[in-house]
PDB file of C-alpha atoms in Angstrom:
ATOM      1  CA  MET A1021     184.179 222.102 -43.597  1.00  0.00           C
ATOM      2  CA  SER A1022     187.674 221.356 -42.616  1.00  0.00           C
ATOM      3  CA  SER A1023     187.175 223.180 -39.336  1.00  0.00           C
ATOM      4  CA  TYR A1024     184.301 221.008 -38.654  1.00  0.00           C
ATOM      5  CA  TYR A1025     186.321 217.541 -39.095  1.00  0.00           C
ATOM      6  CA  LYS A1026     189.239 219.194 -37.023  1.00  0.00           C
ATOM      7  CA  LEU A1027     186.977 219.909 -34.174  1.00  0.00           C
ATOM      8  CA  ASN A1028     184.892 216.826 -34.476  1.00  0.00           C
ATOM      9  CA  TYR A1029     186.851 214.015 -36.035  1.00  0.00           C
ATOM     10  CA  GLU A1030     190.413 214.772 -35.881  1.00  0.00           C
ATOM     11  CA  GLN A1031     190.963 213.352 -32.090  1.00  0.00           C
ATOM     12  CA  PHE A1032     189.968 210.027 -33.519  1.00  0.00           C
ATOM     13  CA  LEU A1033     192.323 209.852 -36.475  1.00  0.00           C
ATOM     14  CA  PRO A1034     194.864 207.179 -36.621  1.00  0.00           C
ATOM     15  CA  ALA A1035     198.344 208.294 -35.659  1.00  0.00           C
ATOM     16  CA  ASP A1036     199.641 206.324 -38.918  1.00  0.00           C
ATOM     17  CA  TYR A1037     199.283 208.125 -42.140  1.00  0.00           C
ATOM     18  CA  ASN A1038     199.182 204.436 -43.753  1.00  0.00           C
ATOM     19  CA  ALA A1039     196.308 203.367 -41.732  1.00  0.00           C
ATOM     20  CA  ALA A1040     193.499 201.917 -43.578  1.00  0.00           C
ATOM     21  CA  ILE A1041     190.392 204.290 -43.569  1.00  0.00           C
ATOM     22  CA  ILE A1042     187.072 203.570 -45.160  1.00  0.00           C
ATOM     23  CA  ASP A1043     184.287 206.507 -45.550  1.00  0.00           C
ATOM     24  CA  VAL A1044     181.005 204.750 -46.179  1.00  0.00           C
ATOM     25  CA  GLY A1045     178.650 206.802 -48.062  1.00  0.00           C
ATOM     26  CA  CYS A1046     181.277 209.496 -48.780  1.00  0.00           C
ATOM     27  CA  GLY A1047     179.171 211.500 -50.951  1.00  0.00           C
ATOM     28  CA  THR A1048     181.202 214.126 -52.846  1.00  0.00           C
ATOM     29  CA  GLY A1049     183.994 213.375 -50.511  1.00  0.00           C
ATOM     30  CA  ASP A1050     184.412 216.096 -47.906  1.00  0.00           C
ATOM     31  CA  PHE A1051     185.781 213.893 -45.226  1.00  0.00           C
ATOM     32  CA  VAL A1052     187.959 212.208 -47.843  1.00  0.00           C
ATOM     33  CA  ARG A1053     189.444 215.302 -48.807  1.00  0.00           C
ATOM     34  CA  TYR A1054     189.968 216.428 -45.287  1.00  0.00           C
ATOM     35  CA  VAL A1055     191.998 213.210 -44.310  1.00  0.00           C
ATOM     36  CA  HIS A1056     193.790 213.285 -47.763  1.00  0.00           C
ATOM     37  CA  GLN A1057     194.958 216.869 -47.123  1.00  0.00           C
ATOM     38  CA  LEU A1058     196.341 215.705 -43.699  1.00  0.00           C
ATOM     39  CA  GLY A1059     198.352 213.029 -45.462  1.00  0.00           C
ATOM     40  CA  TYR A1060     196.687 209.838 -45.234  1.00  0.00           C
ATOM     41  CA  ARG A1061     196.711 207.813 -48.397  1.00  0.00           C
ATOM     42  CA  ASN A1062     195.218 204.286 -47.684  1.00  0.00           C
ATOM     43  CA  ILE A1063     191.522 205.674 -47.940  1.00  0.00           C
ATOM     44  CA  LEU A1064     188.699 203.710 -49.449  1.00  0.00           C
ATOM     45  CA  ALA A1065     185.769 206.037 -50.524  1.00  0.00           C
ATOM     46  CA  VAL A1066     182.359 204.143 -50.750  1.00  0.00           C
ATOM     47  CA  ASP A1067     179.211 205.657 -52.018  1.00  0.00           C
ATOM     48  CA  ILE A1068     176.048 204.480 -54.200  1.00  0.00           C
ATOM     49  CA  ASP A1069     176.298 207.487 -56.350  1.00  0.00           C
ATOM     50  CA  GLN A1070     179.059 207.206 -58.930  1.00  0.00           C
ATOM     51  CA  HIS A1071     178.382 210.868 -59.793  1.00  0.00           C
ATOM     52  CA  ALA A1072     179.378 211.959 -56.412  1.00  0.00           C
ATOM     53  CA  LEU A1073     182.415 209.682 -56.288  1.00  0.00           C
ATOM     54  CA  SER A1074     183.640 211.711 -59.437  1.00  0.00           C
ATOM     55  CA  GLU A1075     184.156 214.584 -57.277  1.00  0.00           C
ATOM     56  CA  ILE A1076     187.176 212.952 -55.697  1.00  0.00           C
ATOM     57  CA  SER A1077     188.738 211.164 -58.808  1.00  0.00           C
ATOM     58  CA  GLU A1078     191.869 213.178 -58.820  1.00  0.00           C
ATOM     59  CA  LEU A1079     193.018 212.278 -55.253  1.00  0.00           C
ATOM     60  CA  THR A1080     196.099 209.634 -54.966  1.00  0.00           C
ATOM     61  CA  GLY A1081     195.814 207.296 -52.288  1.00  0.00           C
ATOM     62  CA  VAL A1082     192.191 206.968 -52.550  1.00  0.00           C
ATOM     63  CA  THR A1083     190.233 204.021 -54.022  1.00  0.00           C
ATOM     64  CA  LYS A1084     186.742 204.847 -54.893  1.00  0.00           C
ATOM     65  CA  LEU A1085     183.933 202.247 -54.997  1.00  0.00           C
ATOM     66  CA  CYS A1086     180.426 202.606 -56.174  1.00  0.00           C
ATOM     67  CA  ALA A1087     178.528 200.149 -54.109  1.00  0.00           C
ATOM     68  CA  HIS A1088     175.355 199.746 -51.777  1.00  0.00           C
ATOM     69  CA  VAL A1089     176.778 199.188 -48.280  1.00  0.00           C
ATOM     70  CA  ASP A1090     175.249 196.442 -46.044  1.00  0.00           C
ATOM     71  CA  ALA A1091     176.412 193.794 -43.927  1.00  0.00           C
ATOM     72  CA  ALA A1092     177.202 191.584 -46.996  1.00  0.00           C
ATOM     73  CA  PHE A1093     179.593 194.156 -48.108  1.00  0.00           C
ATOM     74  CA  PHE A1094     181.768 194.027 -45.160  1.00  0.00           C
ATOM     75  CA  MET A1095     181.416 190.241 -44.752  1.00  0.00           C
ATOM     76  CA  LYS A1096     182.561 189.343 -48.001  1.00  0.00           C
ATOM     77  CA  SER A1097     186.100 190.966 -47.562  1.00  0.00           C
ATOM     78  CA  ASP A1098     188.710 190.052 -44.688  1.00  0.00           C
ATOM     79  CA  ARG A1099     190.208 193.576 -44.772  1.00  0.00           C
ATOM     80  CA  LYS A1100     190.619 195.297 -41.507  1.00  0.00           C
ATOM     81  CA  PHE A1101     190.228 199.068 -41.096  1.00  0.00           C
ATOM     82  CA  ASP A1102     191.780 201.296 -38.546  1.00  0.00           C
ATOM     83  CA  LEU A1103     188.870 203.805 -38.983  1.00  0.00           C
ATOM     84  CA  ILE A1104     185.554 203.459 -40.163  1.00  0.00           C
ATOM     85  CA  VAL A1105     183.337 206.399 -40.961  1.00  0.00           C
ATOM     86  CA  MET A1106     179.648 206.324 -41.419  1.00  0.00           C
ATOM     87  CA  LYS A1107     178.334 209.718 -41.522  1.00  0.00           C
ATOM     88  CA  GLN A1108     174.597 210.183 -42.197  1.00  0.00           C
ATOM     89  CA  VAL A1109     174.379 206.367 -43.418  1.00  0.00           C
ATOM     90  CA  ILE A1110     172.766 204.144 -40.926  1.00  0.00           C
ATOM     91  CA  TYR A1111     169.300 205.509 -40.875  1.00  0.00           C
ATOM     92  CA  TYR A1112     169.030 204.250 -44.289  1.00  0.00           C
ATOM     93  CA  HIS A1113     168.709 200.812 -42.920  1.00  0.00           C
ATOM     94  CA  ASP A1114     165.738 199.329 -41.225  1.00  0.00           C
ATOM     95  CA  ARG A1115     166.200 198.272 -37.622  1.00  0.00           C
ATOM     96  CA  GLY A1116     166.720 194.671 -38.247  1.00  0.00           C
ATOM     97  CA  SER A1117     169.331 195.099 -41.007  1.00  0.00           C
ATOM     98  CA  VAL A1118     171.388 197.922 -39.248  1.00  0.00           C
ATOM     99  CA  ILE A1119     172.219 195.470 -36.290  1.00  0.00           C
ATOM    100  CA  HIS A1120     173.765 192.932 -39.093  1.00  0.00           C
ATOM    101  CA  LEU A1121     175.469 195.862 -40.581  1.00  0.00           C
ATOM    102  CA  LEU A1122     177.039 197.009 -37.500  1.00  0.00           C
ATOM    103  CA  ASP A1123     177.845 193.633 -36.655  1.00  0.00           C
ATOM    104  CA  ALA A1124     179.807 193.134 -39.687  1.00  0.00           C
ATOM    105  CA  VAL A1125     181.513 196.605 -39.187  1.00  0.00           C
ATOM    106  CA  ARG A1126     182.604 195.494 -35.917  1.00  0.00           C
ATOM    107  CA  GLU A1127     184.325 192.349 -37.628  1.00  0.00           C
ATOM    108  CA  ARG A1128     186.284 194.783 -39.890  1.00  0.00           C
ATOM    109  CA  LEU A1129     187.653 196.972 -37.465  1.00  0.00           C
ATOM    110  CA  SER A1130     191.258 196.541 -36.379  1.00  0.00           C
ATOM    111  CA  GLU A1131     192.147 195.725 -32.899  1.00  0.00           C
ATOM    112  CA  SER A1132     192.580 199.374 -32.167  1.00  0.00           C
ATOM    113  CA  GLY A1133     190.210 200.625 -34.791  1.00  0.00           C
ATOM    114  CA  VAL A1134     187.722 203.538 -34.322  1.00  0.00           C
ATOM    115  CA  LEU A1135     184.284 203.744 -35.621  1.00  0.00           C
ATOM    116  CA  ILE A1136     182.610 207.146 -36.200  1.00  0.00           C
ATOM    117  CA  VAL A1137     178.634 207.106 -36.691  1.00  0.00           C
ATOM    118  CA  GLU A1138     177.093 210.550 -37.301  1.00  0.00           C
ATOM    119  CA  ILE A1139     173.472 211.057 -37.785  1.00  0.00           C
ATOM    120  CA  PHE A1140     170.846 213.618 -37.264  1.00  0.00           C
ATOM    121  CA  ASN A1141     169.147 213.553 -33.845  1.00  0.00           C
ATOM    122  CA  GLY A1142     165.779 211.861 -34.321  1.00  0.00           C
ATOM    123  CA  ALA A1143     164.776 213.475 -30.852  1.00  0.00           C
ATOM    124  CA  LEU A1144     164.840 216.987 -32.118  1.00  0.00           C
ATOM    125  CA  VAL A1145     161.623 218.685 -33.331  1.00  0.00           C
ATOM    126  CA  SER A1146     163.260 219.429 -36.796  1.00  0.00           C
ATOM    127  CA  ALA A1147     163.897 215.625 -36.947  1.00  0.00           C
ATOM    128  CA  ARG A1148     160.515 215.004 -38.636  1.00  0.00           C
ATOM    129  CA  PHE A1149     161.252 217.685 -41.325  1.00  0.00           C
ATOM    130  CA  THR A1150     164.557 215.621 -42.239  1.00  0.00           C
ATOM    131  CA  GLU A1151     162.561 212.305 -42.255  1.00  0.00           C
ATOM    132  CA  VAL A1152     159.977 213.706 -44.742  1.00  0.00           C
ATOM    133  CA  LYS A1153     162.555 215.515 -46.933  1.00  0.00           C
ATOM    134  CA  ASP A1154     164.415 212.227 -47.507  1.00  0.00           C
ATOM    135  CA  PRO A1155     162.105 209.487 -48.058  1.00  0.00           C
ATOM    136  CA  GLY A1156     164.985 206.727 -47.794  1.00  0.00           C
ATOM    137  CA  ILE A1157     165.499 207.091 -44.281  1.00  0.00           C
ATOM    138  CA  ARG A1158     164.152 204.150 -42.742  1.00  0.00           C
ATOM    139  CA  THR A1159     164.764 204.679 -38.827  1.00  0.00           C
ATOM    140  CA  ALA A1160     165.721 207.856 -36.900  1.00  0.00           C
ATOM    141  CA  TYR A1161     168.057 207.499 -33.831  1.00  0.00           C
ATOM    142  CA  SER A1162     168.476 209.782 -30.853  1.00  0.00           C
ATOM    143  CA  GLU A1163     171.406 210.690 -28.641  1.00  0.00           C
ATOM    144  CA  LEU A1164     169.806 207.943 -26.359  1.00  0.00           C
ATOM    145  CA  SER A1165     169.062 205.082 -28.934  1.00  0.00           C
ATOM    146  CA  LEU A1166     172.256 205.307 -30.982  1.00  0.00           C
ATOM    147  CA  PRO A1167     174.476 204.289 -28.147  1.00  0.00           C
ATOM    148  CA  ARG A1168     172.448 201.283 -27.341  1.00  0.00           C
ATOM    149  CA  LEU A1169     172.677 200.389 -30.992  1.00  0.00           C
ATOM    150  CA  LEU A1170     176.238 200.497 -30.942  1.00  0.00           C
ATOM    151  CA  ILE A1171     176.846 198.683 -27.920  1.00  0.00           C
TER     152      ILE A1171
END
């Protein structure tokens, strides 16, 4: 998995190893472990599944938080992040609430901060299988609709 992050994420990582990073929907922490291995130590790992978070309980410099992430989650904090990662997360929000979520996320980005959003491509033939397999998915996005959402 680290070769995947090296290829797709490393170019977006902050130069400062003390930069504030949040991984929203971190699951069992693949990305968190990757950046921790690189030397980052100011990481907030958030997931709705407490059991998944227990997989990264041994990492120093990583704060684990079991929470549902929506616009209110970001709005109740004044903390700024240098990197916000939302891998396989936004499609769990309906179209109305995802706009408010992303507005709140933008407010939490530092001036030179980076937002990484990764999703399955809703335009692919296999997308319908992904949607049916996971009833929590509210909206599928494509390579065309996601950029419009993020502008």
